[in-house]
mmCIF file with all atom_site columns, C-alpha atoms in Angstrom:
data_model
loop_
_atom_site.group_PDB
_atom_site.id
_atom_site.type_symbol
_atom_site.label_atom_id
_atom_site.label_alt_id
_atom_site.label_comp_id
_atom_site.label_asym_id
_atom_site.label_entity_id
_atom_site.label_seq_id
_atom_site.pdbx_PDB_ins_code
_atom_site.Cartn_x
_atom_site.Cartn_y
_atom_site.Cartn_z
_atom_site.occupancy
_atom_site.B_iso_or_equiv
_atom_site.pdbx_formal_charge
_atom_site.auth_seq_id
_atom_site.auth_comp_id
_atom_site.auth_asym_id
_atom_site.auth_atom_id
_atom_site.pdbx_PDB_model_num
ATOM 1   C CA . ASP A 1 1   ? 118.621 131.094 88.597  1.00 0.00 ? 153 ASP A CA 1
ATOM 2   C CA . ALA A 1 2   ? 120.666 128.149 89.815  1.00 0.00 ? 154 ALA A CA 1
ATOM 3   C CA . MET A 1 3   ? 119.345 125.152 88.097  1.00 0.00 ? 155 MET A CA 1
ATOM 4   C CA . VAL A 1 4   ? 119.647 121.631 86.582  1.00 0.00 ? 156 VAL A CA 1
ATOM 5   C CA . ILE A 1 5   ? 119.640 121.669 82.785  1.00 0.00 ? 157 ILE A CA 1
ATOM 6   C CA . GLN A 1 6   ? 119.209 118.586 80.646  1.00 0.00 ? 158 GLN A CA 1
ATOM 7   C CA . ASN A 1 7   ? 120.151 118.540 77.013  1.00 0.00 ? 159 ASN A CA 1
ATOM 8   C CA . PRO A 1 8   ? 118.614 117.589 74.483  1.00 0.00 ? 160 PRO A CA 1
ATOM 9   C CA . ARG A 1 9   ? 115.058 117.536 75.807  1.00 0.00 ? 161 ARG A CA 1
ATOM 10  C CA . TYR A 1 10  ? 114.140 115.010 73.103  1.00 0.00 ? 162 TYR A CA 1
ATOM 11  C CA . GLN A 1 11  ? 116.410 112.557 71.584  1.00 0.00 ? 163 GLN A CA 1
ATOM 12  C CA . VAL A 1 12  ? 115.505 110.109 68.830  1.00 0.00 ? 164 VAL A CA 1
ATOM 13  C CA . THR A 1 13  ? 117.836 107.219 68.067  1.00 0.00 ? 165 THR A CA 1
ATOM 14  C CA . GLN A 1 14  ? 118.043 103.853 66.110  1.00 0.00 ? 166 GLN A CA 1
ATOM 15  C CA . PHE A 1 15  ? 118.121 100.634 67.623  1.00 0.00 ? 167 PHE A CA 1
ATOM 16  C CA . GLY A 1 16  ? 121.914 99.810  68.580  1.00 0.00 ? 168 GLY A CA 1
ATOM 17  C CA . LYS A 1 17  ? 122.982 103.292 68.128  1.00 0.00 ? 169 LYS A CA 1
ATOM 18  C CA . PRO A 1 18  ? 125.057 104.834 70.828  1.00 0.00 ? 170 PRO A CA 1
ATOM 19  C CA . VAL A 1 19  ? 123.611 107.863 72.381  1.00 0.00 ? 171 VAL A CA 1
ATOM 20  C CA . THR A 1 20  ? 124.814 110.406 74.947  1.00 0.00 ? 172 THR A CA 1
ATOM 21  C CA . LEU A 1 21  ? 122.415 112.447 77.156  1.00 0.00 ? 173 LEU A CA 1
ATOM 22  C CA . SER A 1 22  ? 123.842 115.390 79.108  1.00 0.00 ? 174 SER A CA 1
ATOM 23  C CA . CYS A 1 23  ? 123.288 117.191 82.329  1.00 0.00 ? 175 CYS A CA 1
ATOM 24  C CA . SER A 1 24  ? 124.779 120.417 83.787  1.00 0.00 ? 176 SER A CA 1
ATOM 25  C CA . GLN A 1 25  ? 124.140 122.297 87.173  1.00 0.00 ? 177 GLN A CA 1
ATOM 26  C CA . THR A 1 26  ? 124.815 125.670 88.650  1.00 0.00 ? 178 THR A CA 1
ATOM 27  C CA . LEU A 1 27  ? 123.925 124.659 92.057  1.00 0.00 ? 179 LEU A CA 1
ATOM 28  C CA . ASN A 1 28  ? 127.406 123.683 92.919  1.00 0.00 ? 180 ASN A CA 1
ATOM 29  C CA . HIS A 1 29  ? 125.910 120.315 94.526  1.00 0.00 ? 181 HIS A CA 1
ATOM 30  C CA . ASN A 1 30  ? 128.479 117.515 95.092  1.00 0.00 ? 182 ASN A CA 1
ATOM 31  C CA . VAL A 1 31  ? 125.907 114.649 94.231  1.00 0.00 ? 183 VAL A CA 1
ATOM 32  C CA . MET A 1 32  ? 124.585 114.074 90.602  1.00 0.00 ? 184 MET A CA 1
ATOM 33  C CA . TYR A 1 33  ? 122.218 111.240 89.866  1.00 0.00 ? 185 TYR A CA 1
ATOM 34  C CA . TRP A 1 34  ? 120.755 109.555 86.843  1.00 0.00 ? 186 TRP A CA 1
ATOM 35  C CA . TYR A 1 35  ? 117.186 108.218 86.819  1.00 0.00 ? 187 TYR A CA 1
ATOM 36  C CA . GLN A 1 36  ? 114.997 106.132 84.310  1.00 0.00 ? 188 GLN A CA 1
ATOM 37  C CA . GLN A 1 37  ? 111.366 106.822 84.298  1.00 0.00 ? 189 GLN A CA 1
ATOM 38  C CA . LYS A 1 38  ? 108.707 105.242 82.695  1.00 0.00 ? 190 LYS A CA 1
ATOM 39  C CA . SER A 1 39  ? 105.223 106.052 82.072  1.00 0.00 ? 191 SER A CA 1
ATOM 40  C CA . SER A 1 40  ? 103.469 107.336 85.406  1.00 0.00 ? 192 SER A CA 1
ATOM 41  C CA . GLN A 1 41  ? 105.959 105.328 87.425  1.00 0.00 ? 193 GLN A CA 1
ATOM 42  C CA . ALA A 1 42  ? 108.414 106.482 89.982  1.00 0.00 ? 194 ALA A CA 1
ATOM 43  C CA . PRO A 1 43  ? 111.799 107.330 88.823  1.00 0.00 ? 195 PRO A CA 1
ATOM 44  C CA . LYS A 1 44  ? 114.355 104.272 88.913  1.00 0.00 ? 196 LYS A CA 1
ATOM 45  C CA . LEU A 1 45  ? 118.030 105.059 90.094  1.00 0.00 ? 197 LEU A CA 1
ATOM 46  C CA . LEU A 1 46  ? 120.544 104.045 87.529  1.00 0.00 ? 198 LEU A CA 1
ATOM 47  C CA . PHE A 1 47  ? 123.700 105.493 89.289  1.00 0.00 ? 199 PHE A CA 1
ATOM 48  C CA . HIS A 1 48  ? 125.069 108.450 91.133  1.00 0.00 ? 200 HIS A CA 1
ATOM 49  C CA . TYR A 1 49  ? 128.150 110.328 91.592  1.00 0.00 ? 201 TYR A CA 1
ATOM 50  C CA . TYR A 1 50  ? 129.326 111.484 95.121  1.00 0.00 ? 202 TYR A CA 1
ATOM 51  C CA . ASP A 1 51  ? 131.920 113.823 94.092  1.00 0.00 ? 203 ASP A CA 1
ATOM 52  C CA . LYS A 1 52  ? 134.150 111.981 91.817  1.00 0.00 ? 204 LYS A CA 1
ATOM 53  C CA . ASP A 1 53  ? 132.888 108.489 93.469  1.00 0.00 ? 205 ASP A CA 1
ATOM 54  C CA . PHE A 1 54  ? 130.611 106.568 91.087  1.00 0.00 ? 206 PHE A CA 1
ATOM 55  C CA . ASN A 1 55  ? 128.078 104.460 92.628  1.00 0.00 ? 207 ASN A CA 1
ATOM 56  C CA . ASN A 1 56  ? 126.371 102.009 90.306  1.00 0.00 ? 208 ASN A CA 1
ATOM 57  C CA . GLU A 1 57  ? 122.937 100.467 91.229  1.00 0.00 ? 209 GLU A CA 1
ATOM 58  C CA . ALA A 1 58  ? 123.097 96.514  91.287  1.00 0.00 ? 210 ALA A CA 1
ATOM 59  C CA . ASP A 1 59  ? 120.228 96.075  88.739  1.00 0.00 ? 211 ASP A CA 1
ATOM 60  C CA . THR A 1 60  ? 121.631 98.889  86.227  1.00 0.00 ? 212 THR A CA 1
ATOM 61  C CA . PRO A 1 61  ? 122.307 96.961  82.933  1.00 0.00 ? 213 PRO A CA 1
ATOM 62  C CA . ASP A 1 62  ? 126.062 97.349  81.516  1.00 0.00 ? 214 ASP A CA 1
ATOM 63  C CA . ASN A 1 63  ? 124.540 99.145  78.520  1.00 0.00 ? 215 ASN A CA 1
ATOM 64  C CA . PHE A 1 64  ? 124.138 102.203 80.744  1.00 0.00 ? 216 PHE A CA 1
ATOM 65  C CA . GLN A 1 65  ? 127.576 104.160 81.783  1.00 0.00 ? 217 GLN A CA 1
ATOM 66  C CA . SER A 1 66  ? 128.246 107.487 82.983  1.00 0.00 ? 218 SER A CA 1
ATOM 67  C CA . ARG A 1 67  ? 130.883 109.986 83.140  1.00 0.00 ? 219 ARG A CA 1
ATOM 68  C CA . ARG A 1 68  ? 131.269 113.159 85.418  1.00 0.00 ? 220 ARG A CA 1
ATOM 69  C CA . PRO A 1 69  ? 134.304 115.229 84.068  1.00 0.00 ? 221 PRO A CA 1
ATOM 70  C CA . ASN A 1 70  ? 133.846 117.946 86.565  1.00 0.00 ? 222 ASN A CA 1
ATOM 71  C CA . THR A 1 71  ? 131.309 119.133 89.176  1.00 0.00 ? 223 THR A CA 1
ATOM 72  C CA . SER A 1 72  ? 128.931 120.826 87.007  1.00 0.00 ? 224 SER A CA 1
ATOM 73  C CA . PHE A 1 73  ? 128.516 118.108 84.162  1.00 0.00 ? 225 PHE A CA 1
ATOM 74  C CA . CYS A 1 74  ? 127.308 114.480 84.139  1.00 0.00 ? 226 CYS A CA 1
ATOM 75  C CA . PHE A 1 75  ? 126.818 112.454 81.021  1.00 0.00 ? 227 PHE A CA 1
ATOM 76  C CA . LEU A 1 76  ? 124.483 109.372 80.539  1.00 0.00 ? 228 LEU A CA 1
ATOM 77  C CA . ASP A 1 77  ? 125.773 107.072 77.784  1.00 0.00 ? 229 ASP A CA 1
ATOM 78  C CA . ILE A 1 78  ? 123.705 104.131 76.533  1.00 0.00 ? 230 ILE A CA 1
ATOM 79  C CA . ARG A 1 79  ? 126.028 101.939 74.442  1.00 0.00 ? 231 ARG A CA 1
ATOM 80  C CA . SER A 1 80  ? 123.502 100.035 72.521  1.00 0.00 ? 232 SER A CA 1
ATOM 81  C CA . PRO A 1 81  ? 119.859 101.276 72.877  1.00 0.00 ? 233 PRO A CA 1
ATOM 82  C CA . GLY A 1 82  ? 116.900 98.549  72.793  1.00 0.00 ? 234 GLY A CA 1
ATOM 83  C CA . LEU A 1 83  ? 113.296 99.375  72.469  1.00 0.00 ? 235 LEU A CA 1
ATOM 84  C CA . GLY A 1 84  ? 112.873 98.750  76.226  1.00 0.00 ? 236 GLY A CA 1
ATOM 85  C CA . ASP A 1 85  ? 115.283 101.815 76.972  1.00 0.00 ? 237 ASP A CA 1
ATOM 86  C CA . ALA A 1 86  ? 112.755 104.289 75.537  1.00 0.00 ? 238 ALA A CA 1
ATOM 87  C CA . ALA A 1 87  ? 111.849 106.315 78.631  1.00 0.00 ? 239 ALA A CA 1
ATOM 88  C CA . MET A 1 88  ? 112.452 109.696 80.355  1.00 0.00 ? 240 MET A CA 1
ATOM 89  C CA . TYR A 1 89  ? 115.904 110.136 81.705  1.00 0.00 ? 241 TYR A CA 1
ATOM 90  C CA . LEU A 1 90  ? 116.151 112.485 84.682  1.00 0.00 ? 242 LEU A CA 1
ATOM 91  C CA . CYS A 1 91  ? 119.277 114.049 85.975  1.00 0.00 ? 243 CYS A CA 1
ATOM 92  C CA . ALA A 1 92  ? 119.054 115.245 89.759  1.00 0.00 ? 244 ALA A CA 1
ATOM 93  C CA . THR A 1 93  ? 121.472 116.948 92.016  1.00 0.00 ? 245 THR A CA 1
ATOM 94  C CA . SER A 1 94  ? 121.742 117.184 95.829  1.00 0.00 ? 246 SER A CA 1
ATOM 95  C CA . LYS A 1 95  ? 124.374 118.564 98.668  1.00 0.00 ? 247 LYS A CA 1
ATOM 96  C CA . ARG A 1 96  ? 125.081 115.712 101.147 1.00 0.00 ? 248 ARG A CA 1
ATOM 97  C CA . THR A 1 97  ? 123.999 116.685 104.480 1.00 0.00 ? 249 THR A CA 1
ATOM 98  C CA . ASP A 1 98  ? 123.953 115.175 107.718 1.00 0.00 ? 250 ASP A CA 1
ATOM 99  C CA . ARG A 1 99  ? 119.844 114.931 107.719 1.00 0.00 ? 251 ARG A CA 1
ATOM 100 C CA . GLY A 1 100 ? 119.632 113.232 104.359 1.00 0.00 ? 252 GLY A CA 1
ATOM 101 C CA . GLU A 1 101 ? 119.091 115.487 101.270 1.00 0.00 ? 253 GLU A CA 1
ATOM 102 C CA . THR A 1 102 ? 116.867 116.988 99.122  1.00 0.00 ? 254 THR A CA 1
ATOM 103 C CA . GLN A 1 103 ? 117.278 116.287 95.236  1.00 0.00 ? 255 GLN A CA 1
ATOM 104 C CA . TYR A 1 104 ? 116.432 118.810 92.563  1.00 0.00 ? 256 TYR A CA 1
ATOM 105 C CA . PHE A 1 105 ? 115.584 117.370 89.403  1.00 0.00 ? 257 PHE A CA 1
ATOM 106 C CA . GLY A 1 106 ? 116.174 118.658 85.724  1.00 0.00 ? 258 GLY A CA 1
ATOM 107 C CA . PRO A 1 107 ? 113.367 118.847 83.067  1.00 0.00 ? 259 PRO A CA 1
ATOM 108 C CA . GLY A 1 108 ? 114.383 115.540 81.665  1.00 0.00 ? 260 GLY A CA 1
ATOM 109 C CA . THR A 1 109 ? 115.271 114.123 78.158  1.00 0.00 ? 261 THR A CA 1
ATOM 110 C CA . ARG A 1 110 ? 112.669 111.934 76.566  1.00 0.00 ? 262 ARG A CA 1
ATOM 111 C CA . LEU A 1 111 ? 114.366 109.145 74.717  1.00 0.00 ? 263 LEU A CA 1
ATOM 112 C CA . LEU A 1 112 ? 112.551 107.549 71.625  1.00 0.00 ? 264 LEU A CA 1
ATOM 113 C CA . VAL A 1 113 ? 114.376 104.312 70.013  1.00 0.00 ? 265 VAL A CA 1
ATOM 114 C CA . LEU A 1 114 ? 113.286 103.370 66.519  1.00 0.00 ? 266 LEU A CA 1
ATOM 115 C CA . THR B 2 1   ? 114.906 97.152  102.066 1.00 0.00 ? 3   THR B CA 1
ATOM 116 C CA . GLN B 2 2   ? 113.148 100.534 102.716 1.00 0.00 ? 4   GLN B CA 1
ATOM 117 C CA . LEU B 2 3   ? 109.497 100.762 101.107 1.00 0.00 ? 5   LEU B CA 1
ATOM 118 C CA . LEU B 2 4   ? 107.466 103.531 100.969 1.00 0.00 ? 6   LEU B CA 1
ATOM 119 C CA . GLU B 2 5   ? 103.753 102.763 100.160 1.00 0.00 ? 7   GLU B CA 1
ATOM 120 C CA . GLN B 2 6   ? 101.871 105.624 98.304  1.00 0.00 ? 8   GLN B CA 1
ATOM 121 C CA . SER B 2 7   ? 97.932  105.716 98.087  1.00 0.00 ? 9   SER B CA 1
ATOM 122 C CA . PRO B 2 8   ? 96.014  106.350 96.131  1.00 0.00 ? 10  PRO B CA 1
ATOM 123 C CA . GLN B 2 9   ? 97.708  105.610 92.975  1.00 0.00 ? 11  GLN B CA 1
ATOM 124 C CA . PHE B 2 10  ? 95.087  107.206 90.905  1.00 0.00 ? 12  PHE B CA 1
ATOM 125 C CA . LEU B 2 11  ? 92.631  110.049 91.809  1.00 0.00 ? 13  LEU B CA 1
ATOM 126 C CA . SER B 2 12  ? 90.079  111.698 89.560  1.00 0.00 ? 14  SER B CA 1
ATOM 127 C CA . ILE B 2 13  ? 88.051  114.567 91.209  1.00 0.00 ? 15  ILE B CA 1
ATOM 128 C CA . GLN B 2 14  ? 85.961  117.555 90.386  1.00 0.00 ? 16  GLN B CA 1
ATOM 129 C CA . GLU B 2 15  ? 87.383  121.110 91.018  1.00 0.00 ? 17  GLU B CA 1
ATOM 130 C CA . GLY B 2 16  ? 86.575  122.482 94.323  1.00 0.00 ? 18  GLY B CA 1
ATOM 131 C CA . GLU B 2 17  ? 86.982  119.048 96.072  1.00 0.00 ? 19  GLU B CA 1
ATOM 132 C CA . ASN B 2 18  ? 89.458  118.321 98.970  1.00 0.00 ? 20  ASN B CA 1
ATOM 133 C CA . LEU B 2 19  ? 91.921  115.243 98.790  1.00 0.00 ? 21  LEU B CA 1
ATOM 134 C CA . THR B 2 20  ? 94.669  113.673 100.669 1.00 0.00 ? 22  THR B CA 1
ATOM 135 C CA . VAL B 2 21  ? 97.670  111.499 99.527  1.00 0.00 ? 23  VAL B CA 1
ATOM 136 C CA . TYR B 2 22  ? 99.376  109.193 102.143 1.00 0.00 ? 24  TYR B CA 1
ATOM 137 C CA . CYS B 2 23  ? 102.820 107.607 102.200 1.00 0.00 ? 25  CYS B CA 1
ATOM 138 C CA . ASN B 2 24  ? 103.368 105.011 104.677 1.00 0.00 ? 26  ASN B CA 1
ATOM 139 C CA . SER B 2 25  ? 106.352 102.970 105.535 1.00 0.00 ? 27  SER B CA 1
ATOM 140 C CA . SER B 2 26  ? 107.852 100.763 108.435 1.00 0.00 ? 28  SER B CA 1
ATOM 141 C CA . SER B 2 27  ? 111.076 102.389 108.285 1.00 0.00 ? 29  SER B CA 1
ATOM 142 C CA . VAL B 2 28  ? 112.190 105.765 109.827 1.00 0.00 ? 30  VAL B CA 1
ATOM 143 C CA . PHE B 2 29  ? 113.316 108.542 107.428 1.00 0.00 ? 31  PHE B CA 1
ATOM 144 C CA . SER B 2 30  ? 115.624 111.353 108.011 1.00 0.00 ? 32  SER B CA 1
ATOM 145 C CA . SER B 2 31  ? 113.712 113.540 105.659 1.00 0.00 ? 33  SER B CA 1
ATOM 146 C CA . LEU B 2 32  ? 110.892 113.312 103.005 1.00 0.00 ? 34  LEU B CA 1
ATOM 147 C CA . GLN B 2 33  ? 110.303 115.355 99.886  1.00 0.00 ? 35  GLN B CA 1
ATOM 148 C CA . TRP B 2 34  ? 106.928 115.703 97.845  1.00 0.00 ? 36  TRP B CA 1
ATOM 149 C CA . TYR B 2 35  ? 107.272 116.517 94.281  1.00 0.00 ? 37  TYR B CA 1
ATOM 150 C CA . ARG B 2 36  ? 104.680 117.243 91.546  1.00 0.00 ? 38  ARG B CA 1
ATOM 151 C CA . GLN B 2 37  ? 105.647 116.064 87.800  1.00 0.00 ? 39  GLN B CA 1
ATOM 152 C CA . GLU B 2 38  ? 103.820 117.318 84.859  1.00 0.00 ? 40  GLU B CA 1
ATOM 153 C CA . PRO B 2 39  ? 103.831 115.095 81.615  1.00 0.00 ? 41  PRO B CA 1
ATOM 154 C CA . GLY B 2 40  ? 107.004 115.498 79.638  1.00 0.00 ? 42  GLY B CA 1
ATOM 155 C CA . GLU B 2 41  ? 108.774 117.503 82.426  1.00 0.00 ? 43  GLU B CA 1
ATOM 156 C CA . GLY B 2 42  ? 110.918 116.436 85.574  1.00 0.00 ? 44  GLY B CA 1
ATOM 157 C CA . PRO B 2 43  ? 109.624 116.499 89.215  1.00 0.00 ? 45  PRO B CA 1
ATOM 158 C CA . VAL B 2 44  ? 109.364 119.674 90.888  1.00 0.00 ? 46  VAL B CA 1
ATOM 159 C CA . LEU B 2 45  ? 110.108 119.846 94.514  1.00 0.00 ? 47  LEU B CA 1
ATOM 160 C CA . LEU B 2 46  ? 107.136 120.880 96.673  1.00 0.00 ? 48  LEU B CA 1
ATOM 161 C CA . VAL B 2 47  ? 108.540 120.473 100.235 1.00 0.00 ? 49  VAL B CA 1
ATOM 162 C CA . THR B 2 48  ? 111.131 118.859 102.341 1.00 0.00 ? 50  THR B CA 1
ATOM 163 C CA . VAL B 2 49  ? 109.950 117.786 105.909 1.00 0.00 ? 51  VAL B CA 1
ATOM 164 C CA . VAL B 2 50  ? 112.595 116.859 108.338 1.00 0.00 ? 52  VAL B CA 1
ATOM 165 C CA . THR B 2 51  ? 111.254 116.840 111.860 1.00 0.00 ? 53  THR B CA 1
ATOM 166 C CA . GLY B 2 52  ? 108.640 114.394 113.427 1.00 0.00 ? 54  GLY B CA 1
ATOM 167 C CA . GLY B 2 53  ? 105.117 116.032 113.467 1.00 0.00 ? 55  GLY B CA 1
ATOM 168 C CA . GLU B 2 54  ? 106.321 118.822 111.061 1.00 0.00 ? 56  GLU B CA 1
ATOM 169 C CA . VAL B 2 55  ? 103.341 120.395 109.229 1.00 0.00 ? 57  VAL B CA 1
ATOM 170 C CA . LYS B 2 56  ? 104.134 122.785 106.275 1.00 0.00 ? 58  LYS B CA 1
ATOM 171 C CA . LYS B 2 57  ? 101.594 124.670 104.231 1.00 0.00 ? 59  LYS B CA 1
ATOM 172 C CA . LEU B 2 58  ? 102.238 125.780 100.426 1.00 0.00 ? 60  LEU B CA 1
ATOM 173 C CA . LYS B 2 59  ? 99.021  127.815 99.555  1.00 0.00 ? 61  LYS B CA 1
ATOM 174 C CA . ARG B 2 60  ? 96.385  125.032 99.239  1.00 0.00 ? 62  ARG B CA 1
ATOM 175 C CA . LEU B 2 61  ? 98.710  122.239 99.934  1.00 0.00 ? 63  LEU B CA 1
ATOM 176 C CA . THR B 2 62  ? 99.408  121.038 103.624 1.00 0.00 ? 64  THR B CA 1
ATOM 177 C CA . PHE B 2 63  ? 102.161 118.430 104.186 1.00 0.00 ? 65  PHE B CA 1
ATOM 178 C CA . GLN B 2 64  ? 102.536 116.439 107.435 1.00 0.00 ? 66  GLN B CA 1
ATOM 179 C CA . PHE B 2 65  ? 105.411 114.363 108.688 1.00 0.00 ? 67  PHE B CA 1
ATOM 180 C CA . GLY B 2 66  ? 104.381 111.715 111.265 1.00 0.00 ? 68  GLY B CA 1
ATOM 181 C CA . ASP B 2 67  ? 105.775 112.059 114.674 1.00 0.00 ? 69  ASP B CA 1
ATOM 182 C CA . ALA B 2 68  ? 107.954 108.807 114.277 1.00 0.00 ? 70  ALA B CA 1
ATOM 183 C CA . ARG B 2 69  ? 109.074 109.973 110.770 1.00 0.00 ? 71  ARG B CA 1
ATOM 184 C CA . LYS B 2 70  ? 107.779 106.822 109.140 1.00 0.00 ? 72  LYS B CA 1
ATOM 185 C CA . ASP B 2 71  ? 104.814 108.371 107.231 1.00 0.00 ? 73  ASP B CA 1
ATOM 186 C CA . SER B 2 72  ? 103.602 111.543 105.442 1.00 0.00 ? 74  SER B CA 1
ATOM 187 C CA . SER B 2 73  ? 100.555 113.050 103.967 1.00 0.00 ? 75  SER B CA 1
ATOM 188 C CA . LEU B 2 74  ? 99.661  115.710 101.441 1.00 0.00 ? 76  LEU B CA 1
ATOM 189 C CA . HIS B 2 75  ? 96.286  117.418 101.651 1.00 0.00 ? 77  HIS B CA 1
ATOM 190 C CA . ILE B 2 76  ? 95.018  119.753 98.805  1.00 0.00 ? 78  ILE B CA 1
ATOM 191 C CA . THR B 2 77  ? 92.222  122.095 99.769  1.00 0.00 ? 79  THR B CA 1
ATOM 192 C CA . ALA B 2 78  ? 89.848  123.228 97.022  1.00 0.00 ? 80  ALA B CA 1
ATOM 193 C CA . ALA B 2 79  ? 91.827  121.548 94.253  1.00 0.00 ? 81  ALA B CA 1
ATOM 194 C CA . GLN B 2 80  ? 91.973  123.058 90.749  1.00 0.00 ? 82  GLN B CA 1
ATOM 195 C CA . PRO B 2 81  ? 92.729  121.753 87.499  1.00 0.00 ? 83  PRO B CA 1
ATOM 196 C CA . GLY B 2 82  ? 96.280  123.229 87.634  1.00 0.00 ? 84  GLY B CA 1
ATOM 197 C CA . ASP B 2 83  ? 96.858  120.794 90.350  1.00 0.00 ? 85  ASP B CA 1
ATOM 198 C CA . THR B 2 84  ? 96.733  118.022 87.868  1.00 0.00 ? 86  THR B CA 1
ATOM 199 C CA . GLY B 2 85  ? 99.772  115.858 87.534  1.00 0.00 ? 87  GLY B CA 1
ATOM 200 C CA . LEU B 2 86  ? 101.953 113.226 89.229  1.00 0.00 ? 88  LEU B CA 1
ATOM 201 C CA . TYR B 2 87  ? 102.496 113.304 92.839  1.00 0.00 ? 89  TYR B CA 1
ATOM 202 C CA . LEU B 2 88  ? 105.575 111.529 94.266  1.00 0.00 ? 90  LEU B CA 1
ATOM 203 C CA . CYS B 2 89  ? 106.775 111.095 97.875  1.00 0.00 ? 91  CYS B CA 1
ATOM 204 C CA . ALA B 2 90  ? 110.523 110.374 98.333  1.00 0.00 ? 92  ALA B CA 1
ATOM 205 C CA . GLY B 2 91  ? 112.186 109.578 101.638 1.00 0.00 ? 93  GLY B CA 1
ATOM 206 C CA . ALA B 2 92  ? 115.843 109.673 102.558 1.00 0.00 ? 94  ALA B CA 1
ATOM 207 C CA . GLY B 2 93  ? 117.148 106.829 104.736 1.00 0.00 ? 95  GLY B CA 1
ATOM 208 C CA . VAL B 2 94  ? 118.677 107.481 108.177 1.00 0.00 ? 96  VAL B CA 1
ATOM 209 C CA . SER B 2 95  ? 121.905 105.775 106.997 1.00 0.00 ? 97  SER B CA 1
ATOM 210 C CA . ASN B 2 96  ? 122.539 108.589 104.578 1.00 0.00 ? 98  ASN B CA 1
ATOM 211 C CA . THR B 2 97  ? 123.463 106.755 101.555 1.00 0.00 ? 99  THR B CA 1
ATOM 212 C CA . GLY B 2 98  ? 122.489 109.455 99.270  1.00 0.00 ? 100 GLY B CA 1
ATOM 213 C CA . LYS B 2 99  ? 119.570 107.817 97.659  1.00 0.00 ? 101 LYS B CA 1
ATOM 214 C CA . LEU B 2 100 ? 115.821 108.329 97.906  1.00 0.00 ? 102 LEU B CA 1
ATOM 215 C CA . ILE B 2 101 ? 113.291 105.770 98.292  1.00 0.00 ? 103 ILE B CA 1
ATOM 216 C CA . PHE B 2 102 ? 110.292 106.776 96.279  1.00 0.00 ? 104 PHE B CA 1
ATOM 217 C CA . GLY B 2 103 ? 106.675 105.968 96.433  1.00 0.00 ? 105 GLY B CA 1
ATOM 218 C CA . GLN B 2 104 ? 104.695 104.602 93.681  1.00 0.00 ? 106 GLN B CA 1
ATOM 219 C CA . GLY B 2 105 ? 103.323 107.883 92.723  1.00 0.00 ? 107 GLY B CA 1
ATOM 220 C CA . THR B 2 106 ? 99.628  109.200 92.660  1.00 0.00 ? 108 THR B CA 1
ATOM 221 C CA . THR B 2 107 ? 98.066  110.415 89.440  1.00 0.00 ? 109 THR B CA 1
ATOM 222 C CA . LEU B 2 108 ? 95.644  113.277 90.256  1.00 0.00 ? 110 LEU B CA 1
ATOM 223 C CA . GLN B 2 109 ? 93.387  114.628 87.556  1.00 0.00 ? 111 GLN B CA 1
ATOM 224 C CA . VAL B 2 110 ? 91.170  117.488 88.631  1.00 0.00 ? 112 VAL B CA 1
ATOM 225 C CA . LYS B 2 111 ? 88.165  118.213 86.289  1.00 0.00 ? 113 LYS B CA 1
ATOM 226 C CA . PRO B 2 112 ? 86.809  121.516 85.501  1.00 0.00 ? 114 PRO B CA 1
#
């Protein structure tokens, strides 16, 4: 089945130790998104790629970076995780159309910062 | 700035009861999605509505998109414990920026 895959599902890191989360998709969608979600809140968009074009949200801290080496893969790098970065990180994909688009989410990576 | 007001934020009901969740905005959306999310998992798409006045049914769930495409509702008939979760509405703006505007979410608990 076509899907969005995130690895790992759970990540424990130490304060200040860089961490990379990965996302892959078999939907062949041209847009990939990274969201941060804290308990029982709506997801907060960090950035997204439209093909190779990177679009950063104005309030996304510089501590968060992303790479998209090809259509299928996208990575979220947290350069120096703080305690406040503990959250669920969600990857989503969509195929841009003229009538807006539907986003499909992966299962998420739960990040714990010690 | 587009906003999507979702209500109620919390709902605790008994099995068999009916409920409705609302999402309202002053802005027009080109489409609106409803998601359900279980703890520790990603949001799962329930439905996308794109046409004003559209009604879609998914078993016991009925989704409606307002005529002006500014609001939507989710109605669950005879709720079951398996319906427990976080329900999110999310609208795609007419400017087609690729971003979704999310409501605050509704945490639903259905007690057996």
